Amino acid sequence: MRSWPLPLQPRFIVFTAVVLVTAILTVAFFLSPSIYIVIPLAICAALTTVGTVDLIQTRHAVLRNYPLTAHIRFILEEIRPEIRQYFLEGEKDGTPFSRDKRAIVYQRAKQALDKRPFGTQNDVYASGFEWLNHSVAPRPTVKEPFRVVVGGPECGKPYSASVFNISAMSFGALSSNAIRALNSGAKKGNFAHDTGEGGYSAYHRENGSDIIWEVGSGYFSCRNSDGTFCAEKFKDNASCEQVKMVELKLSQGATRPRRCAARCKGQYGNRRCARRADVARLHFASATFGFLEPG
């Protein structure tokens, strides 16, 4: 079977056509100079230059084998994210934030209505999707408070702990106003505020909510100036009426901390609790942090 000459093969035909058009326009310009010839001649001459560079370069095989036409591939690769975002991507598909979530942010920033009535676009039957249904049968209102008493029969001061509390967030990760706001909310809601390993600061004391004091490897709020553990400071803070429980973090990392109660023996987080103040004399095997004690 007879093959076409190389310039007329499909992979070179666009470049060959541009070269021929450039030659024809050049001859036409010399015979009859005109602005209507200069503009297409400049465009074709530029494309001819690009195709020639593609043909003689040795870094990209695609450009060498498909001069000019290979640039379409690179152009499409550049606009590929935009094509997916505006034409192909679903409302729930984008990561890390879907188009649906971004739309809510835009609407709320403009103080526009961010609710979409008449159903949802979520696959409510997908694996892992959870929701709450209204009961079709009326149920009596629960009168018992959602609280659990921490402390056994030998406990002198058991604590009635709410099942909903403010979890541990270190003082180093929050501002003083954030601590005040969280503590004020805990006081109004009658539940406990976990200090996190940043320590029992003065900002936790202002509103007087129940406190779960976390003692970590930095010994914050119970340390000496050299960073070592101070039994007297621990005893003073653990004896405060506001401090209902003491949480001891025995290790740094993704491990479940051992929790103990400052005022009772009982169960908290499925761990045995102890009232004695000298329980914190346990040796912590992690390093002492260098930042200052809050409060």
Coordinates of C-alpha atoms in Angstrom, one line a residue:
M1 CA 0.0 0.0 0.0
R2 CA 1.4 3.4 -1.0
S3 CA 1.9 5.8 1.8
W4 CA 1.5 9.6 1.7
P5 CA 4.6 11.8 1.6
L6 CA 5.7 12.9 5.1
P7 CA 4.4 16.5 4.8
L8 CA 0.9 15.2 3.8
Q9 CA 0.6 12.6 6.6
P10 CA -2.3 13.4 9.0
R11 CA 0.0 14.3 11.9
F12 CA 1.8 16.9 9.7
I13 CA -1.1 18.1 7.5
V14 CA -2.0 21.2 9.7
F15 CA 1.6 22.4 9.8
T16 CA 2.0 21.8 6.1
A17 CA -1.2 23.8 5.4
V18 CA -0.1 26.7 7.5
V19 CA 3.3 26.8 5.7
L20 CA 1.5 26.8 2.3
V21 CA -0.9 29.6 3.3
T22 CA 2.0 31.6 4.7
A23 CA 3.8 31.3 1.3
I24 CA 0.7 32.2 -0.7
L25 CA 0.0 35.3 1.5
T26 CA 3.7 36.4 1.3
V27 CA 3.5 36.3 -2.5
A28 CA 0.2 38.1 -2.5
F29 CA 1.6 40.8 -0.2
F30 CA 4.5 41.6 -2.5
L31 CA 2.1 41.7 -5.5
S32 CA -0.5 43.9 -3.8
P33 CA 0.3 45.2 -0.4
S34 CA -2.8 45.5 1.8
I35 CA -3.7 45.6 5.5
Y36 CA -6.2 42.7 4.8
I37 CA -3.2 40.6 3.8
V38 CA -0.8 41.7 6.5
I39 CA -2.9 40.6 9.5
P40 CA -3.5 37.0 8.3
L41 CA 0.1 36.8 7.1
A42 CA 1.4 37.8 10.5
I43 CA -0.8 35.1 12.2
C44 CA 0.2 32.4 9.7
A45 CA 3.9 33.4 10.0
A46 CA 3.7 33.1 13.8
L47 CA 2.1 29.7 13.5
T48 CA 4.7 28.6 11.0
T49 CA 7.5 29.7 13.4
V50 CA 5.9 27.7 16.3
G51 CA 5.4 24.6 14.1
T52 CA 9.0 24.8 12.9
V53 CA 10.3 25.1 16.5
D54 CA 8.1 22.1 17.4
L55 CA 9.6 20.1 14.6
I56 CA 13.3 20.7 15.4
Q57 CA 13.1 20.5 19.2
T58 CA 14.0 17.2 20.9
R59 CA 12.5 17.6 24.4
H60 CA 8.8 16.8 23.7
A61 CA 8.0 13.8 21.5
V62 CA 4.4 14.8 21.2
L63 CA 5.3 18.3 19.8
R64 CA 7.9 16.8 17.4
N65 CA 5.5 14.2 16.0
Y66 CA 2.4 16.5 15.9
P67 CA 3.7 20.1 15.3
L68 CA 1.1 22.8 16.1
T69 CA -1.8 20.3 16.7
A70 CA -0.1 19.0 19.9
H71 CA -0.5 22.4 21.5
I72 CA -4.3 21.7 21.6
R73 CA -3.5 19.0 24.2
F74 CA -1.6 21.3 26.5
I75 CA -4.3 24.0 26.2
L76 CA -6.9 21.5 27.2
E77 CA -4.8 20.3 30.1
E78 CA -4.6 23.9 31.3
I79 CA -8.3 24.5 31.3
R80 CA -9.2 21.0 32.5
P81 CA -9.9 22.1 36.1
E82 CA -12.3 24.8 34.9
I83 CA -14.0 22.4 32.5
R84 CA -14.6 19.9 35.3
Q85 CA -15.7 22.6 37.8
Y86 CA -18.2 24.4 35.5
F87 CA -19.5 21.6 33.3
L88 CA -18.8 18.1 34.6
E89 CA -18.6 18.3 38.4
G90 CA -21.7 17.7 40.5
E91 CA -22.9 19.9 43.4
K92 CA -21.5 17.4 46.0
D93 CA -18.4 16.1 44.2
G94 CA -15.8 18.8 44.7
T95 CA -13.0 18.5 47.3
P96 CA -12.0 19.7 49.8
F97 CA -15.2 21.9 49.5
S98 CA -18.0 21.0 47.2
R99 CA -19.8 23.6 45.0
D100 CA -22.8 23.3 47.3
K101 CA -20.7 24.2 50.4
R102 CA -19.0 27.1 48.6
A103 CA -22.5 28.4 47.5
I104 CA -23.6 28.5 51.2
V105 CA -20.5 30.6 52.1
Y106 CA -21.1 33.0 49.3
Q107 CA -24.8 33.4 50.2
R108 CA -24.2 34.0 53.8
A109 CA -21.4 36.4 53.1
K110 CA -23.9 38.4 51.0
Q111 CA -26.5 38.0 53.7
A112 CA -28.7 36.2 51.1
L113 CA -31.1 33.3 51.7
D114 CA -29.0 30.1 52.0
K115 CA -31.9 27.6 52.4
R116 CA -33.0 25.3 49.6
P117 CA -36.6 24.0 50.1
F118 CA -38.3 21.0 48.6
G119 CA -35.9 18.2 49.4
T120 CA -32.2 17.5 49.3
Q121 CA -29.6 16.6 46.7
N122 CA -27.9 14.2 49.1
D123 CA -28.2 10.5 48.7
V124 CA -30.0 9.8 51.9
Y125 CA -29.9 6.0 51.3
A126 CA -26.1 5.9 50.8
S127 CA -24.0 3.9 53.2
G128 CA -23.0 6.0 56.2
F129 CA -25.6 8.7 55.7
E130 CA -27.4 9.4 59.0
W131 CA -30.4 11.6 59.9
L132 CA -33.0 12.1 62.6
N133 CA -36.7 11.4 62.0
H134 CA -39.6 12.9 63.8
S135 CA -41.5 10.3 65.8
V136 CA -44.9 9.5 64.3
A137 CA -46.1 8.5 67.8
P138 CA -46.1 11.0 70.6
R139 CA -43.7 10.2 73.5
P140 CA -43.8 11.6 77.0
T141 CA -41.3 14.3 77.7
V142 CA -38.2 13.1 79.6
K143 CA -38.1 14.8 83.0
E144 CA -34.9 13.3 84.2
P145 CA -31.8 15.4 83.6
F146 CA -29.2 14.1 81.2
R147 CA -26.6 13.7 84.0
V148 CA -24.4 10.9 85.4
V149 CA -23.3 10.8 89.0
V150 CA -19.5 10.3 89.3
G151 CA -18.4 8.8 92.6
G152 CA -19.0 5.6 94.5
P153 CA -20.3 5.0 98.0
E154 CA -17.0 5.9 99.6
C155 CA -16.9 9.3 97.8
G156 CA -17.2 12.3 100.0
K157 CA -18.1 14.7 97.2
P158 CA -19.6 12.9 94.2
Y159 CA -20.2 15.0 91.1
S160 CA -23.3 15.0 89.0
A161 CA -21.8 15.3 85.5
S162 CA -23.7 16.3 82.4
V163 CA -23.5 14.0 79.4
F164 CA -22.9 17.0 77.2
N165 CA -19.8 19.1 78.1
I166 CA -17.1 21.3 76.5
S167 CA -14.3 19.0 75.4
A168 CA -10.6 19.7 76.0
M169 CA -9.3 22.7 74.0
S170 CA -5.9 23.9 75.1
F171 CA -5.5 27.5 76.3
G172 CA -2.6 27.8 73.8
A173 CA -5.1 27.2 70.9
L174 CA -7.7 29.7 72.1
S175 CA -7.8 33.4 73.0
S176 CA -8.7 34.6 76.5
N177 CA -12.1 35.8 75.2
A178 CA -12.8 32.4 73.7
I179 CA -12.1 30.8 77.1
R180 CA -14.4 33.3 78.8
A181 CA -17.1 32.6 76.2
L182 CA -16.9 28.9 76.5
N183 CA -16.8 29.0 80.3
S184 CA -19.8 31.4 80.4
G185 CA -21.8 29.0 78.2
A186 CA -20.9 26.1 80.5
K187 CA -22.1 28.1 83.5
K188 CA -25.4 29.0 81.8
G189 CA -25.9 25.4 80.6
N190 CA -24.9 23.8 83.9
F191 CA -22.2 21.5 82.4
A192 CA -18.5 21.1 82.7
H193 CA -15.6 22.9 80.8
D194 CA -12.5 20.8 80.1
T195 CA -9.5 23.0 80.2
G196 CA -7.3 21.0 77.9
E197 CA -3.6 20.6 78.8
G198 CA -3.0 24.4 78.6
G199 CA -3.9 24.5 82.3
Y200 CA -6.4 26.0 84.7
S201 CA -6.0 29.7 83.9
A202 CA -7.5 32.8 85.4
Y203 CA -9.9 33.1 82.5
H204 CA -11.5 29.7 83.5
R205 CA -12.2 31.1 86.9
E206 CA -14.0 34.3 85.9
N207 CA -17.5 32.8 85.2
G208 CA -17.3 30.0 87.8
S209 CA -18.5 27.0 85.7
D210 CA -17.6 23.5 86.6
I211 CA -14.1 22.7 85.6
I212 CA -12.4 19.5 84.5
W213 CA -8.7 20.3 84.9
E214 CA -6.4 18.5 82.5
V215 CA -2.8 18.1 83.6
G216 CA -0.5 17.2 80.8
S217 CA 3.2 16.6 80.4
G218 CA 3.8 20.3 80.7
Y219 CA 2.3 20.5 84.2
F220 CA 0.6 23.8 83.4
S221 CA -0.9 25.4 86.5
C222 CA 1.0 23.0 88.7
R223 CA 4.6 23.6 87.8
N224 CA 7.7 25.3 89.2
S225 CA 9.6 28.0 87.4
D226 CA 12.0 25.4 86.0
G227 CA 9.2 23.4 84.5
T228 CA 9.1 20.6 87.1
F229 CA 5.9 19.4 88.9
C230 CA 4.8 21.4 91.9
A231 CA 2.7 19.4 94.4
E232 CA 1.6 22.4 96.4
K233 CA 0.2 24.2 93.3
F234 CA -1.6 21.0 92.3
K235 CA -3.1 20.6 95.7
D236 CA -4.3 24.2 95.8
N237 CA -5.9 24.1 92.4
A238 CA -7.4 20.6 92.8
S239 CA -8.9 21.7 96.1
C240 CA -10.8 24.6 94.5
E241 CA -14.6 24.2 94.6
Q242 CA -14.8 25.0 90.9
V243 CA -12.6 22.1 89.9
K244 CA -14.8 19.0 89.9
M245 CA -12.4 16.5 88.3
V246 CA -8.8 16.3 87.3
E247 CA -7.8 14.6 84.0
L248 CA -4.3 13.3 83.8
K249 CA -2.8 13.0 80.3
L250 CA -0.1 10.3 80.7
S251 CA 1.2 10.5 77.1
Q252 CA 1.5 12.8 74.1
G253 CA -0.1 11.6 70.9
A254 CA -3.2 9.8 69.6
T255 CA -3.8 7.7 72.8
R256 CA -6.7 7.8 75.1
P257 CA -5.8 9.7 78.3
R258 CA -6.3 8.3 81.8
R259 CA -8.8 10.3 83.6
C260 CA -9.1 10.8 87.4
A261 CA -11.4 12.7 89.7
A262 CA -10.0 15.3 92.1
R263 CA -12.8 14.9 94.6
C264 CA -14.2 11.4 94.3
K265 CA -13.5 7.8 93.6
G266 CA -15.7 6.5 90.8
Q267 CA -15.8 6.0 87.1
Y268 CA -15.1 8.7 84.5
G269 CA -14.3 7.8 80.9
N270 CA -14.2 4.1 82.0
R271 CA -11.1 4.9 84.1
R272 CA -10.6 4.5 87.9
C273 CA -10.7 7.8 89.7
A274 CA -8.9 8.9 92.9
R275 CA -9.4 11.8 95.2
R276 CA -5.9 12.0 96.7
A277 CA -4.0 15.1 95.5
D278 CA -0.7 13.2 95.4
V279 CA -2.0 11.0 92.5
A280 CA -0.3 13.6 90.2
R281 CA 3.1 12.6 91.6
L282 CA 3.0 9.9 88.9
H283 CA 6.1 10.2 86.7
F284 CA 5.3 11.6 83.2
A285 CA 7.6 10.2 80.6
S286 CA 7.1 13.0 78.1
A287 CA 9.2 16.1 77.7
T288 CA 8.3 19.4 79.4
F289 CA 7.1 22.1 76.9
G290 CA 8.9 25.5 76.9
F291 CA 5.9 27.9 76.7
L292 CA 4.6 29.8 79.8
E293 CA 1.9 28.8 82.2
P294 CA -1.3 30.7 81.5
G295 CA -3.0 32.6 84.3

